[in-house]
Amino acid sequence: MSLIYEARWVLLEGALNTIIITLAASLLAGAMAFSAGLARLSSIAAVRCIALVYIEVFRGVALLVQLFWMFFVLPFFDIHLEPITTAILAIGLCNGAYGAEIVRSAISAVPRGQREAACALNYTRLQTLWRIVVPQAIPMMLPPFGNLMIELLKVTALVSLITVHDLSFQALTLQQTTMQTAAPFTAVLVGYFLIALVITGIFRLAERRAGVGLDRGGLR
Amino acid sequence: MPFDFEFAKSILPHLLEASVITIAATFVSFAIALVIGLFLALGLRSRFALVRRGIWGATQFIRSTPLLVQLYFLFFVLPEIGITMPPFLTGVIGLGAHYSCYIAEVYRAGLESVPKGQWEAAVALNYGRSRAMTEIILPQAIPPMIPVLANYMITMFKDTPVMASITVIELMQTANIIASERFLYVEPMTLVGLIFLALSLVASFGVRLIEGRLVR
């Protein structure tokens, strides 16, 4: 325990980096999920096709491979990114592809009648989407998005392999400098667990708020 | 810097050889996950609240912490308490244990999806507990689980590169070694990506076929 106390700043720095990467990558993933998920439902075939290729490629390749590809290969094309930027990009793009399927299925689960009613009320397509369909789809997306964010938090551990000083990296550093194994790794596992609990809690709250005023008692 | 096809062609056999290890790791860890998952699922239905709560808490913990750190834990801590294993074994046990927590949930959902009336009918027809389970419940519970389990196997396949961090020389690590020897990263890394893409596309196509069969 004293080891953990002495190393608290090292661990906190790691936790901070893990949280920063998780948040930034989640924002990117959310943006990608919405654009690709909506693009999958577009009436233009080319747009659907591009979204499909993005989703299949980023879901089909192991994240670590994507991370290494961006870290090692992009410099050969004269694209030089900070390791943390690479980390956020790779994790955001990969999880965005998973999120796109969540967005697509939630949007398609909104009853057709809602669109027809909006059409009858003379809403434009864009208005229908943003005022009618998306607000009803969001409560359906929240639980799977909560799970996805936990998965995202977990995969941020991989960024330690491209030299980013996150929680996992600090655990390995502590293991090498103190020759202790159980203490640093247990501390870091608990750290991830606590962050995951916070994420779960936030999503629970959001789900409760999003459920307000919806005529869907049996949603969950 | 262009893509050197000659170089790519020369390293492709090595990479394909290494993907056999990746595929083997996937199958072995999936088998481990199926078995541990079964025990967890049984534990989650235990009569003792302490067992249920304990297992539930442990699965939640494993599910919300990174596989990488769990592998480090096994790799560094086990030898200290006198258990030494080859890295491959540590890797498949770690990956299997991690996913067993998800698979336990699949078993639970599968069993719960069988209507209660089926149990009652089995009781009414004087079936014993184990015969009701093997002849009535499981034949209905297992088919819907298969595509879900297969999808987890694909997910596990995409997590095998994490084993490279505990010195397992699988596909990713082989590419890494080739790349760092000659400092040529474009071809090995791209090829690894393409191999992963090809294998997981084929696998998910297979899952869709199985799914179609089962739905019929």
Tab-separated table of C-alpha atoms in Angstrom:
chain	number	residue	atom	x	y	z
A	1	MET	CA	0.000	0.000	0.000
A	2	SER	CA	2.827	2.398	0.850
A	3	LEU	CA	4.162	1.838	-2.644
A	4	ILE	CA	0.874	2.990	-4.120
A	5	TYR	CA	0.879	6.043	-1.857
A	6	GLU	CA	4.418	6.974	-2.862
A	7	ALA	CA	3.572	6.516	-6.520
A	8	ARG	CA	0.305	8.436	-6.301
A	9	TRP	CA	1.384	11.245	-8.619
A	10	VAL	CA	2.633	8.824	-11.240
A	11	LEU	CA	-0.641	6.931	-11.064
A	12	LEU	CA	-2.752	10.081	-11.102
A	13	GLU	CA	-0.892	11.365	-14.149
A	14	GLY	CA	-1.653	8.071	-15.837
A	15	ALA	CA	-5.301	8.227	-14.808
A	16	LEU	CA	-5.544	11.771	-16.135
A	17	ASN	CA	-4.172	10.713	-19.525
A	18	THR	CA	-6.494	7.723	-19.621
A	19	ILE	CA	-9.459	9.988	-18.877
A	20	ILE	CA	-8.409	12.579	-21.473
A	21	ILE	CA	-8.020	9.917	-24.161
A	22	THR	CA	-11.311	8.272	-23.185
A	23	LEU	CA	-13.224	11.553	-23.365
A	24	ALA	CA	-11.636	12.831	-26.579
A	25	ALA	CA	-11.939	9.470	-28.318
A	26	SER	CA	-15.573	9.187	-27.175
A	27	LEU	CA	-16.365	12.572	-28.709
A	28	LEU	CA	-14.762	11.554	-31.989
A	29	ALA	CA	-16.459	8.152	-31.844
A	30	GLY	CA	-19.828	9.803	-31.197
A	31	ALA	CA	-19.410	12.162	-34.137
A	32	MET	CA	-18.307	9.322	-36.429
A	33	ALA	CA	-21.099	7.070	-35.167
A	34	PHE	CA	-23.747	9.657	-35.987
A	35	SER	CA	-22.346	10.584	-39.388
A	36	ALA	CA	-21.718	7.006	-40.476
A	37	GLY	CA	-24.928	5.693	-38.904
A	38	LEU	CA	-27.047	8.319	-40.668
A	39	ALA	CA	-25.060	7.906	-43.880
A	40	ARG	CA	-25.899	4.180	-43.826
A	41	LEU	CA	-29.571	5.197	-44.078
A	42	SER	CA	-29.011	7.798	-46.789
A	43	SER	CA	-30.988	7.643	-50.006
A	44	ILE	CA	-27.795	8.170	-52.032
A	45	ALA	CA	-26.115	4.847	-52.811
A	46	ALA	CA	-22.569	6.293	-52.881
A	47	VAL	CA	-22.942	7.737	-49.371
A	48	ARG	CA	-24.268	4.428	-48.051
A	49	CYS	CA	-21.378	2.625	-49.695
A	50	ILE	CA	-18.702	4.897	-48.175
A	51	ALA	CA	-20.230	4.489	-44.720
A	52	LEU	CA	-20.378	0.715	-45.155
A	53	VAL	CA	-16.704	0.516	-46.159
A	54	TYR	CA	-15.695	2.684	-43.182
A	55	ILE	CA	-17.693	0.535	-40.764
A	56	GLU	CA	-16.494	-2.811	-42.147
A	57	VAL	CA	-12.825	-1.796	-42.313
A	58	PHE	CA	-12.596	-0.272	-38.840
A	59	ARG	CA	-14.616	-3.065	-37.264
A	60	GLY	CA	-12.823	-5.790	-39.167
A	61	VAL	CA	-9.252	-4.911	-38.221
A	62	ALA	CA	-7.923	-5.367	-34.697
A	63	LEU	CA	-7.618	-2.007	-32.943
A	64	LEU	CA	-4.003	-2.665	-31.986
A	65	VAL	CA	-3.180	-3.163	-35.662
A	66	GLN	CA	-4.897	0.144	-36.514
A	67	LEU	CA	-3.021	1.859	-33.720
A	68	PHE	CA	0.351	0.493	-34.866
A	69	TRP	CA	-0.478	1.276	-38.467
A	70	MET	CA	-1.166	4.904	-37.668
A	71	PHE	CA	1.817	5.120	-35.344
A	72	PHE	CA	4.422	3.488	-37.596
A	73	VAL	CA	3.117	3.833	-41.149
A	74	LEU	CA	1.776	7.396	-41.279
A	75	PRO	CA	5.254	8.912	-40.653
A	76	PHE	CA	6.401	7.218	-43.875
A	77	PHE	CA	3.789	9.317	-45.665
A	78	ASP	CA	5.108	12.420	-43.912
A	79	ILE	CA	2.196	12.604	-41.511
A	80	HIS	CA	3.656	13.175	-38.074
A	81	LEU	CA	1.218	13.049	-35.171
A	82	GLU	CA	1.790	13.143	-31.444
A	83	PRO	CA	1.339	9.662	-29.941
A	84	ILE	CA	-1.654	10.870	-27.927
A	85	THR	CA	-3.286	12.287	-31.089
A	86	THR	CA	-2.707	8.997	-32.876
A	87	ALA	CA	-4.265	7.210	-29.905
A	88	ILE	CA	-7.371	9.402	-29.890
A	89	LEU	CA	-7.770	9.141	-33.674
A	90	ALA	CA	-7.410	5.360	-33.827
A	91	ILE	CA	-9.656	4.644	-30.848
A	92	GLY	CA	-12.242	7.220	-31.919
A	93	LEU	CA	-12.434	5.946	-35.499
A	94	CYS	CA	-12.595	2.287	-34.497
A	95	ASN	CA	-15.265	2.756	-31.836
A	96	GLY	CA	-17.148	5.147	-34.097
A	97	ALA	CA	-17.593	2.245	-36.508
A	98	TYR	CA	-19.129	0.159	-33.726
A	99	GLY	CA	-21.278	3.108	-32.670
A	100	ALA	CA	-22.527	3.633	-36.215
A	101	GLU	CA	-24.372	0.322	-36.033
A	102	ILE	CA	-25.995	1.449	-32.757
A	103	VAL	CA	-27.142	4.729	-34.344
A	104	ARG	CA	-28.385	2.965	-37.464
A	105	SER	CA	-30.432	0.381	-35.607
A	106	ALA	CA	-31.906	2.929	-33.165
A	107	ILE	CA	-32.911	5.263	-35.991
A	108	SER	CA	-34.508	2.431	-37.942
A	109	ALA	CA	-36.357	1.340	-34.800
A	110	VAL	CA	-38.321	4.613	-34.649
A	111	PRO	CA	-41.809	3.725	-35.921
A	112	ARG	CA	-42.493	4.673	-39.546
A	113	GLY	CA	-45.683	6.445	-38.553
A	114	GLN	CA	-43.595	9.149	-36.879
A	115	ARG	CA	-41.981	10.059	-40.192
A	116	GLU	CA	-45.284	9.907	-41.994
A	117	ALA	CA	-46.886	12.184	-39.404
A	118	ALA	CA	-44.010	14.639	-39.727
A	119	CYS	CA	-44.379	14.546	-43.483
A	120	ALA	CA	-48.110	15.193	-43.156
A	121	LEU	CA	-47.344	18.160	-40.902
A	122	ASN	CA	-45.140	19.580	-43.654
A	123	TYR	CA	-41.803	19.087	-41.873
A	124	THR	CA	-38.791	19.093	-44.169
A	125	ARG	CA	-36.608	15.966	-44.232
A	126	LEU	CA	-33.965	17.595	-42.048
A	127	GLN	CA	-36.538	18.833	-39.553
A	128	THR	CA	-38.087	15.377	-39.412
A	129	LEU	CA	-34.703	13.894	-38.674
A	130	TRP	CA	-33.572	16.326	-35.979
A	131	ARG	CA	-36.882	17.174	-34.341
A	132	ILE	CA	-38.803	13.923	-34.610
A	133	VAL	CA	-36.649	10.887	-35.293
A	134	VAL	CA	-33.363	11.540	-33.459
A	135	PRO	CA	-34.948	12.654	-30.150
A	136	GLN	CA	-36.894	9.404	-30.065
A	137	ALA	CA	-33.909	7.311	-31.092
A	138	ILE	CA	-31.538	8.705	-28.450
A	139	PRO	CA	-33.101	6.968	-25.426
A	140	MET	CA	-32.709	3.697	-27.321
A	141	MET	CA	-29.060	4.439	-28.069
A	142	LEU	CA	-28.023	5.311	-24.533
A	143	PRO	CA	-27.705	1.823	-23.003
A	144	PRO	CA	-25.597	0.392	-25.866
A	145	PHE	CA	-23.558	3.609	-25.994
A	146	GLY	CA	-22.865	3.205	-22.277
A	147	ASN	CA	-21.507	-0.287	-22.923
A	148	LEU	CA	-19.496	0.984	-25.860
A	149	MET	CA	-17.901	3.682	-23.721
A	150	ILE	CA	-16.793	1.057	-21.184
A	151	GLU	CA	-15.272	-0.922	-24.057
A	152	LEU	CA	-13.596	2.268	-25.238
A	153	LEU	CA	-12.166	2.924	-21.775
A	154	LYS	CA	-10.772	-0.600	-21.738
A	155	VAL	CA	-9.081	-0.351	-25.112
A	156	THR	CA	-7.364	2.907	-24.145
A	157	ALA	CA	-4.947	0.611	-22.281
A	158	LEU	CA	-3.469	-0.261	-25.686
A	159	VAL	CA	-2.141	3.275	-26.124
A	160	SER	CA	0.568	2.426	-23.578
A	161	LEU	CA	2.088	0.302	-26.359
A	162	ILE	CA	2.607	3.404	-28.497
A	163	THR	CA	4.420	5.223	-25.657
A	164	VAL	CA	1.502	7.240	-24.261
A	165	HIS	CA	1.815	7.544	-20.473
A	166	ASP	CA	-1.614	6.279	-19.489
A	167	LEU	CA	-2.567	4.168	-16.458
A	168	SER	CA	-1.308	0.930	-17.997
A	169	PHE	CA	1.989	2.502	-18.997
A	170	GLN	CA	2.507	3.745	-15.442
A	171	ALA	CA	1.767	0.281	-14.080
A	172	LEU	CA	4.491	-1.182	-16.246
A	173	THR	CA	6.890	1.619	-15.267
A	174	LEU	CA	6.222	1.025	-11.575
A	175	GLN	CA	6.701	-2.688	-12.077
A	176	GLN	CA	10.076	-2.080	-13.689
A	177	THR	CA	11.316	0.518	-11.194
A	178	THR	CA	10.070	-1.097	-7.978
A	179	MET	CA	10.257	-4.764	-9.004
A	180	GLN	CA	6.849	-5.167	-7.392
A	181	THR	CA	4.150	-6.750	-9.495
A	182	ALA	CA	0.910	-7.398	-7.661
A	183	ALA	CA	0.571	-3.917	-6.111
A	184	PRO	CA	0.906	-1.701	-9.207
A	185	PHE	CA	-1.214	-3.895	-11.451
A	186	THR	CA	-3.943	-4.293	-8.833
A	187	ALA	CA	-3.970	-0.542	-8.209
A	188	VAL	CA	-4.297	0.172	-11.920
A	189	LEU	CA	-7.060	-2.421	-12.399
A	190	VAL	CA	-8.968	-0.814	-9.534
A	191	GLY	CA	-8.369	2.588	-11.137
A	192	TYR	CA	-9.942	1.456	-14.409
A	193	PHE	CA	-12.814	-0.107	-12.502
A	194	LEU	CA	-13.523	3.178	-10.691
A	195	ILE	CA	-13.505	5.145	-13.952
A	196	ALA	CA	-15.856	2.527	-15.437
A	197	LEU	CA	-18.196	2.923	-12.445
A	198	VAL	CA	-18.333	6.684	-13.032
A	199	ILE	CA	-19.144	6.160	-16.718
A	200	THR	CA	-21.873	3.647	-15.860
A	201	GLY	CA	-23.312	6.066	-13.305
A	202	ILE	CA	-23.384	8.950	-15.764
A	203	PHE	CA	-25.148	6.833	-18.360
A	204	ARG	CA	-27.708	5.636	-15.793
A	205	LEU	CA	-28.518	9.265	-15.009
A	206	ALA	CA	-28.687	10.177	-18.682
A	207	GLU	CA	-30.981	7.233	-19.373
A	208	ARG	CA	-33.307	8.328	-16.592
A	209	ARG	CA	-33.400	11.902	-17.883
A	210	ALA	CA	-33.843	10.862	-21.512
A	211	GLY	CA	-36.702	8.598	-20.483
A	212	VAL	CA	-38.642	11.535	-18.988
A	213	GLY	CA	-41.787	12.329	-20.957
A	214	LEU	CA	-41.470	9.312	-23.206
A	215	ASP	CA	-44.403	6.989	-23.554
A	216	ARG	CA	-42.227	3.909	-23.275
A	217	GLY	CA	-42.503	2.284	-19.895
A	218	GLY	CA	-41.001	-0.976	-21.079
A	219	LEU	CA	-38.053	0.512	-22.886
A	220	ARG	CA	-35.409	-1.313	-20.862
B	1	MET	CA	7.059	6.224	-49.915
B	2	PRO	CA	5.301	3.771	-52.200
B	3	PHE	CA	4.121	0.285	-51.342
B	4	ASP	CA	6.848	-2.209	-52.308
B	5	PHE	CA	5.002	-5.196	-53.724
B	6	GLU	CA	8.143	-7.326	-54.026
B	7	PHE	CA	8.921	-6.887	-50.338
B	8	ALA	CA	5.280	-7.521	-49.446
B	9	LYS	CA	5.340	-10.737	-51.465
B	10	SER	CA	8.510	-11.900	-49.726
B	11	ILE	CA	7.110	-11.463	-46.209
B	12	LEU	CA	3.590	-12.717	-46.908
B	13	PRO	CA	4.441	-16.419	-46.275
B	14	HIS	CA	5.875	-15.552	-42.836
B	15	LEU	CA	2.779	-13.583	-41.952
B	16	LEU	CA	0.434	-16.312	-43.115
B	17	GLU	CA	2.396	-18.800	-41.022
B	18	ALA	CA	2.027	-16.507	-38.018
B	19	SER	CA	-1.698	-16.133	-38.588
B	20	VAL	CA	-1.990	-19.852	-37.866
B	21	ILE	CA	-0.813	-19.045	-34.327
B	22	THR	CA	-3.309	-16.197	-34.108
B	23	ILE	CA	-6.121	-18.502	-35.230
B	24	ALA	CA	-4.989	-21.247	-32.840
B	25	ALA	CA	-4.917	-18.713	-29.998
B	26	THR	CA	-8.455	-17.671	-30.923
B	27	PHE	CA	-9.812	-21.220	-30.876
B	28	VAL	CA	-8.039	-22.251	-27.670
B	29	SER	CA	-9.099	-19.129	-25.768
B	30	PHE	CA	-12.642	-19.467	-27.093
B	31	ALA	CA	-12.780	-23.054	-25.798
B	32	ILE	CA	-11.467	-21.872	-22.411
B	33	ALA	CA	-14.045	-19.074	-22.362
B	34	LEU	CA	-16.868	-21.514	-23.148
B	35	VAL	CA	-15.886	-23.763	-20.230
B	36	ILE	CA	-15.199	-21.048	-17.633
B	37	GLY	CA	-18.294	-19.205	-18.805
B	38	LEU	CA	-20.396	-22.288	-18.111
B	39	PHE	CA	-19.119	-22.484	-14.534
B	40	LEU	CA	-19.746	-18.760	-14.047
B	41	ALA	CA	-23.270	-19.089	-15.428
B	42	LEU	CA	-23.968	-21.997	-13.092
B	43	GLY	CA	-22.488	-19.984	-10.208
B	44	LEU	CA	-24.740	-17.049	-11.067
B	45	ARG	CA	-27.727	-19.388	-10.624
B	46	SER	CA	-26.412	-20.820	-7.356
B	47	ARG	CA	-28.692	-21.219	-4.347
B	48	PHE	CA	-26.239	-19.292	-2.173
B	49	ALA	CA	-26.545	-15.540	-2.384
B	50	LEU	CA	-22.887	-15.115	-1.413
B	51	VAL	CA	-21.726	-17.208	-4.387
B	52	ARG	CA	-24.058	-15.336	-6.757
B	53	ARG	CA	-22.988	-11.907	-5.548
B	54	GLY	CA	-19.304	-12.831	-5.477
B	55	ILE	CA	-19.325	-14.163	-9.017
B	56	TRP	CA	-21.417	-11.249	-10.250
B	57	GLY	CA	-18.970	-8.760	-8.718
B	58	ALA	CA	-15.954	-10.580	-10.127
B	59	THR	CA	-17.413	-10.713	-13.645
B	60	GLN	CA	-18.296	-7.012	-13.491
B	61	PHE	CA	-14.755	-6.193	-12.402
B	62	ILE	CA	-13.150	-8.271	-15.151
B	63	ARG	CA	-15.538	-6.853	-17.740
B	64	SER	CA	-14.746	-3.248	-16.902
B	65	THR	CA	-10.959	-3.498	-16.733
B	66	PRO	CA	-8.604	-3.751	-19.712
B	67	LEU	CA	-7.498	-7.105	-21.076
B	68	LEU	CA	-3.966	-5.739	-21.485
B	69	VAL	CA	-3.533	-5.064	-17.759
B	70	GLN	CA	-5.130	-8.398	-16.898
B	71	LEU	CA	-2.588	-10.124	-19.136
B	72	TYR	CA	0.247	-8.163	-17.487
B	73	PHE	CA	-1.115	-9.239	-14.115
B	74	LEU	CA	-1.083	-12.926	-15.074
B	75	PHE	CA	2.253	-12.623	-16.841
B	76	PHE	CA	4.114	-10.885	-14.001
B	77	VAL	CA	2.314	-11.968	-10.825
B	78	LEU	CA	1.801	-15.699	-11.466
B	79	PRO	CA	5.548	-16.496	-11.697
B	80	GLU	CA	6.025	-14.794	-8.318
B	81	ILE	CA	3.692	-17.253	-6.673
B	82	GLY	CA	5.459	-20.134	-8.370
B	83	ILE	CA	3.299	-20.670	-11.449
B	84	THR	CA	5.357	-20.450	-14.610
B	85	MET	CA	3.711	-20.967	-17.958
B	86	PRO	CA	4.704	-20.370	-21.552
B	87	PRO	CA	3.442	-16.928	-22.678
B	88	PHE	CA	1.029	-18.513	-25.161
B	89	LEU	CA	-0.712	-20.373	-22.329
B	90	THR	CA	-0.847	-17.241	-20.160
B	91	GLY	CA	-2.285	-15.362	-23.129
B	92	VAL	CA	-5.045	-17.825	-23.960
B	93	ILE	CA	-5.996	-18.251	-20.291
B	94	GLY	CA	-6.172	-14.471	-19.877
B	95	LEU	CA	-8.190	-13.914	-23.045
B	96	GLY	CA	-10.422	-16.898	-22.259
B	97	ALA	CA	-11.065	-15.770	-18.693
B	98	HIS	CA	-11.832	-12.223	-19.850
B	99	TYR	CA	-14.435	-13.327	-22.373
B	100	SER	CA	-15.879	-16.037	-20.117
B	101	CYS	CA	-17.506	-13.178	-18.217
B	102	TYR	CA	-19.326	-12.132	-21.375
B	103	ILE	CA	-20.141	-15.693	-22.374
B	104	ALA	CA	-21.662	-16.472	-18.957
B	105	GLU	CA	-24.145	-13.725	-19.776
B	106	VAL	CA	-24.910	-15.339	-23.161
B	107	TYR	CA	-25.644	-18.677	-21.464
B	108	ARG	CA	-27.875	-16.942	-18.923
B	109	ALA	CA	-29.843	-15.070	-21.575
B	110	GLY	CA	-30.157	-18.243	-23.650
B	111	LEU	CA	-31.559	-20.243	-20.747
B	112	GLU	CA	-33.913	-17.451	-19.759
B	113	SER	CA	-35.234	-17.127	-23.304
B	114	VAL	CA	-36.847	-20.582	-23.004
B	115	PRO	CA	-40.432	-19.996	-21.835
B	116	LYS	CA	-41.193	-21.107	-18.287
B	117	GLY	CA	-44.050	-23.237	-19.579
B	118	GLN	CA	-41.493	-25.595	-21.097
B	119	TRP	CA	-40.185	-26.435	-17.615
B	120	GLU	CA	-43.699	-26.824	-16.316
B	121	ALA	CA	-44.676	-29.069	-19.211
B	122	ALA	CA	-41.567	-31.189	-18.609
B	123	VAL	CA	-42.471	-31.512	-14.929
B	124	ALA	CA	-46.041	-32.407	-15.829
B	125	LEU	CA	-44.766	-35.131	-18.162
B	126	ASN	CA	-42.740	-36.543	-15.275
B	127	TYR	CA	-39.316	-35.650	-16.694
B	128	GLY	CA	-36.483	-35.542	-14.150
B	129	ARG	CA	-34.478	-32.324	-13.719
B	130	SER	CA	-31.506	-33.451	-15.759
B	131	ARG	CA	-33.602	-35.054	-18.495
B	132	ALA	CA	-35.774	-31.948	-18.756
B	133	MET	CA	-32.596	-29.883	-19.080
B	134	THR	CA	-30.867	-32.024	-21.708
B	135	GLU	CA	-33.911	-33.023	-23.746
B	136	ILE	CA	-36.280	-30.075	-23.488
B	137	ILE	CA	-34.521	-26.902	-22.382
B	138	LEU	CA	-31.023	-27.069	-23.903
B	139	PRO	CA	-32.172	-28.019	-27.434
B	140	GLN	CA	-34.232	-24.820	-27.410
B	141	ALA	CA	-31.717	-22.644	-25.595
B	142	ILE	CA	-28.588	-23.479	-27.582
B	143	PRO	CA	-29.462	-22.573	-31.219
B	144	PRO	CA	-30.131	-18.868	-30.513
B	145	MET	CA	-26.839	-18.685	-28.577
B	146	ILE	CA	-24.730	-19.894	-31.482
B	147	PRO	CA	-24.542	-16.695	-33.571
B	148	VAL	CA	-23.931	-14.618	-30.418
B	149	LEU	CA	-21.123	-16.934	-29.345
B	150	ALA	CA	-19.663	-16.885	-32.841
B	151	ASN	CA	-19.619	-13.093	-32.775
B	152	TYR	CA	-17.734	-13.193	-29.491
B	153	MET	CA	-15.238	-15.496	-31.125
B	154	ILE	CA	-14.653	-12.905	-33.850
B	155	THR	CA	-14.216	-10.229	-31.171
B	156	MET	CA	-11.703	-12.462	-29.390
B	157	PHE	CA	-9.858	-12.985	-32.662
B	158	LYS	CA	-9.425	-9.224	-32.904
B	159	ASP	CA	-8.106	-9.107	-29.331
B	160	THR	CA	-5.368	-11.702	-29.883
B	161	PRO	CA	-2.768	-9.060	-30.904
B	162	VAL	CA	-2.824	-7.868	-27.288
B	163	MET	CA	-0.923	-11.083	-26.505
B	164	ALA	CA	2.046	-9.603	-28.361
B	165	SER	CA	2.601	-7.411	-25.296
B	166	ILE	CA	3.356	-10.499	-23.204
B	167	THR	CA	5.848	-11.786	-25.804
B	168	VAL	CA	3.552	-14.182	-27.669
B	169	ILE	CA	4.824	-14.209	-31.246
B	170	GLU	CA	1.563	-14.121	-33.174
B	171	LEU	CA	0.671	-12.294	-36.368
B	172	MET	CA	1.061	-8.753	-35.039
B	173	GLN	CA	4.324	-9.467	-33.271
B	174	THR	CA	5.755	-11.240	-36.328
B	175	ALA	CA	4.984	-8.174	-38.435
B	176	ASN	CA	6.542	-5.993	-35.761
B	177	ILE	CA	9.740	-8.027	-35.760
B	178	ILE	CA	10.014	-7.959	-39.554
B	179	ALA	CA	9.277	-4.238	-39.595
B	180	SER	CA	11.754	-3.249	-36.924
B	181	GLU	CA	14.533	-5.424	-38.401
B	182	ARG	CA	14.546	-3.499	-41.675
B	183	PHE	CA	12.732	-0.390	-40.523
B	184	LEU	CA	10.123	-0.941	-43.211
B	185	TYR	CA	6.731	-0.561	-41.598
B	186	VAL	CA	4.360	0.171	-44.475
B	187	GLU	CA	4.164	-3.311	-45.995
B	188	PRO	CA	4.110	-5.555	-42.886
B	189	MET	CA	1.606	-3.390	-41.010
B	190	THR	CA	-0.678	-2.999	-44.026
B	191	LEU	CA	-0.554	-6.728	-44.744
B	192	VAL	CA	-1.442	-7.554	-41.134
B	193	GLY	CA	-4.384	-5.188	-41.395
B	194	LEU	CA	-5.529	-6.818	-44.636
B	195	ILE	CA	-5.178	-10.335	-43.208
B	196	PHE	CA	-7.278	-9.344	-40.189
B	197	LEU	CA	-9.858	-7.692	-42.409
B	198	ALA	CA	-10.083	-10.689	-44.743
B	199	LEU	CA	-10.386	-13.223	-41.938
B	200	SER	CA	-12.980	-11.290	-39.970
B	201	LEU	CA	-15.057	-10.543	-43.086
B	202	VAL	CA	-15.066	-14.236	-43.967
B	203	ALA	CA	-15.915	-15.135	-40.372
B	204	SER	CA	-18.786	-12.677	-40.080
B	205	PHE	CA	-20.138	-13.856	-43.430
B	206	GLY	CA	-20.053	-17.366	-41.992
B	207	VAL	CA	-21.923	-16.219	-38.897
B	208	ARG	CA	-24.597	-14.634	-41.070
B	209	LEU	CA	-25.002	-17.931	-42.938
B	210	ILE	CA	-25.379	-19.876	-39.672
B	211	GLU	CA	-27.838	-17.281	-38.421
B	212	GLY	CA	-29.952	-17.628	-41.561
B	213	ARG	CA	-29.943	-21.412	-41.158
B	214	LEU	CA	-31.040	-21.229	-37.536
B	215	VAL	CA	-33.797	-18.731	-38.102
B	216	ARG	CA	-35.437	-20.960	-40.695
